[in-house]
Amino acid sequence: MLNVSNLRVSYGAIEVIHGIDLQVNQGECVALIGANGAGKSSTLKAICGLVPATAGTIEFEGQDITNQSGHSIVKAGITMCPEGRQVFPQMTTLQNLRMGAYPRKDAEQAADVEEMMDMFPILRDRAHQAAGTLSGGEQEMLAIGRALMARPKLCIFDEPSLGLAPKIVAEVGETIARVKEMGKTILLVEQNSAMALRLADRAYLFEAGEIVLSGTGAELQSHPDVAKAYLGH
Amino acid sequence: MVEVLQQIINGIAIGGVYVLIALGLTTVFGILGIAHFAHGSVSMFGGYLTFFFVTSWGIPLLLAILIALLVGLVLGVLIELLAYRPVRDANHINAFIVALGLTMMVEGINLELFGHEQVVIPTDFSRVFNIGGVTIPELRLYVILAAALLIAAMTVFVERTKTGQAIRAVAENRDAAILMGVNVKTIPLVVFAISTALGVCAGVMVGSLFAIAPGIGEGLVVKGFAVLILGGLGSIPGAVVGGLVLGITEALAAGFISSAYKDVIAFVVMISVLLFRPQGLMGKA
Ligand SMILES: Nc1ncnc2c1ncn2[C@@H]1O[C@H](COP(=O)(O)OP(=O)(O)O)[C@@H](O)[C@H]1O
Ligand SMILES: [Mg+2]
């Protein structure tokens, strides 16, 4: 479904992604793991059109989307739930959810808002509250709900559990599992590698802008290097 | 008491003009971070144009305003595309210089096309209403109603339409807005078109209530920025409250102290408000 080949990304003169290849197949949950600064977010941003690719190609459903504008990539069916949640702080929860459906023109948007509020009941309680006043966990649920409002084919999550209390982290994990059950294809970046590898069908390990290891979630979980460096045992 | 009410009515009329100017400035500032100084002069161009249509071509007033509005929409698009877009990703000082240059250019164009004499847009709204001793000239009433209608329309547009919400979204978080599928290249065009059209309305109001002359636009844009700071940068409710507060204070100052001091007093109010609420009346702390 998503096919990234030989992708390179630079900020100014400094290259941070040095030609990586990765694939995400229809219905899969693929995790990217690796230390802080390894280049996971930069890869996701290049896929979403937020930063330019200096080389390589990104194909989605057979269509070349390399360096397309961000909004046309959303139209193609890719939505990202960005690092740090990035809700619109002064807009209400409801307005944030509706923003998620921005490109849609169908009549089911209101029904989808209801569905998101059924999925995350806390959002219903907070419907008319400015999103910036929500707690970190609530904002994460909002960001996930907002991303789903686009009815994406591929849903990208960048560090959804970052900075959240352990109990909320577990909730985020369950939520992503539910999104997977909904039949969405998922590309997941997580610092919490244990959680990511449990959720993932396949995973790639990033190190300093390169992919150094790939395999099924279970394979990486039991790989000695991964276990030592990223799972803490 | 009647005298106070009288001045408040006068203040609401001029405050309405300030609000319309400030709404344009605040939405432009919100999404692009640009202090669009040329806004006042462009608004006055709209007023001049209406005057020209009415006096030289004999076009009926409302039709003339409508045409000037359409010209305003197009002008807004051109300003964004030709003046500000090229410096979009450059250092902020570049946009600042473009704004100053554009101001001088538009002032020059106004002077070339319409001369240095002050002009008043002729209207035949000459009735005067008297409500409990407070006199309201017909024209002033229409200006207040039109301003209220435009402010309401703008609020509905921003809060109830997808494009309006996208404008807010870009102002609050540009990258997140892109991830929602917002085309961040077209949104500034929409913002400039609408802002300029609102400015044209303000220009017509100034031109019919008072007069348009060289320099008026620049004075107005300074007031517009005062309103933004008073109300809270980037906030639409802030622009409305700030504009009315400034207009009413000025009118009271002019009525009870001296019209020579009205600008001074307006700025004293602004500074006093900022001493206690540095974020402005409606701004988020
Ligand atoms: N906007 C930016 N400008 C310059 N360098 C950046 C920027 N964003 C990220 N980087 C650098 O790119 C590298 C990869 O960062 P990132 O993709 O955020 O990693 P990760 O998401 O894996 O933590 C890091 O060295 C980081 O410092
Ligand atoms: Mg990251």
XYZ file of N, CA and C in Angstrom, chain B residues 229 273-280:
27
model
N -4.200 45.406 19.637
C -3.427 45.262 20.869
C -4.363 45.364 22.068
N -5.146 49.832 29.789
C -5.650 48.462 29.711
C -4.473 47.485 29.707
N -3.440 47.830 28.932
C -2.312 46.903 28.795
C -1.521 46.775 30.096
N -1.564 47.817 30.923
C -0.875 47.727 32.209
C -1.482 46.610 33.049
N -2.823 46.462 32.940
C -3.496 45.478 33.778
C -3.741 44.163 33.047
N -3.917 44.236 31.721
C -4.100 43.007 30.941
C -3.161 43.058 29.740
N -1.900 42.649 29.948
C -0.922 42.749 28.856
C -1.339 41.944 27.624
N -2.179 40.936 27.813
C -2.603 40.125 26.669
C -3.778 40.745 25.927
N -4.243 41.932 26.394
C -5.389 42.567 25.760
C -6.673 42.132 26.436
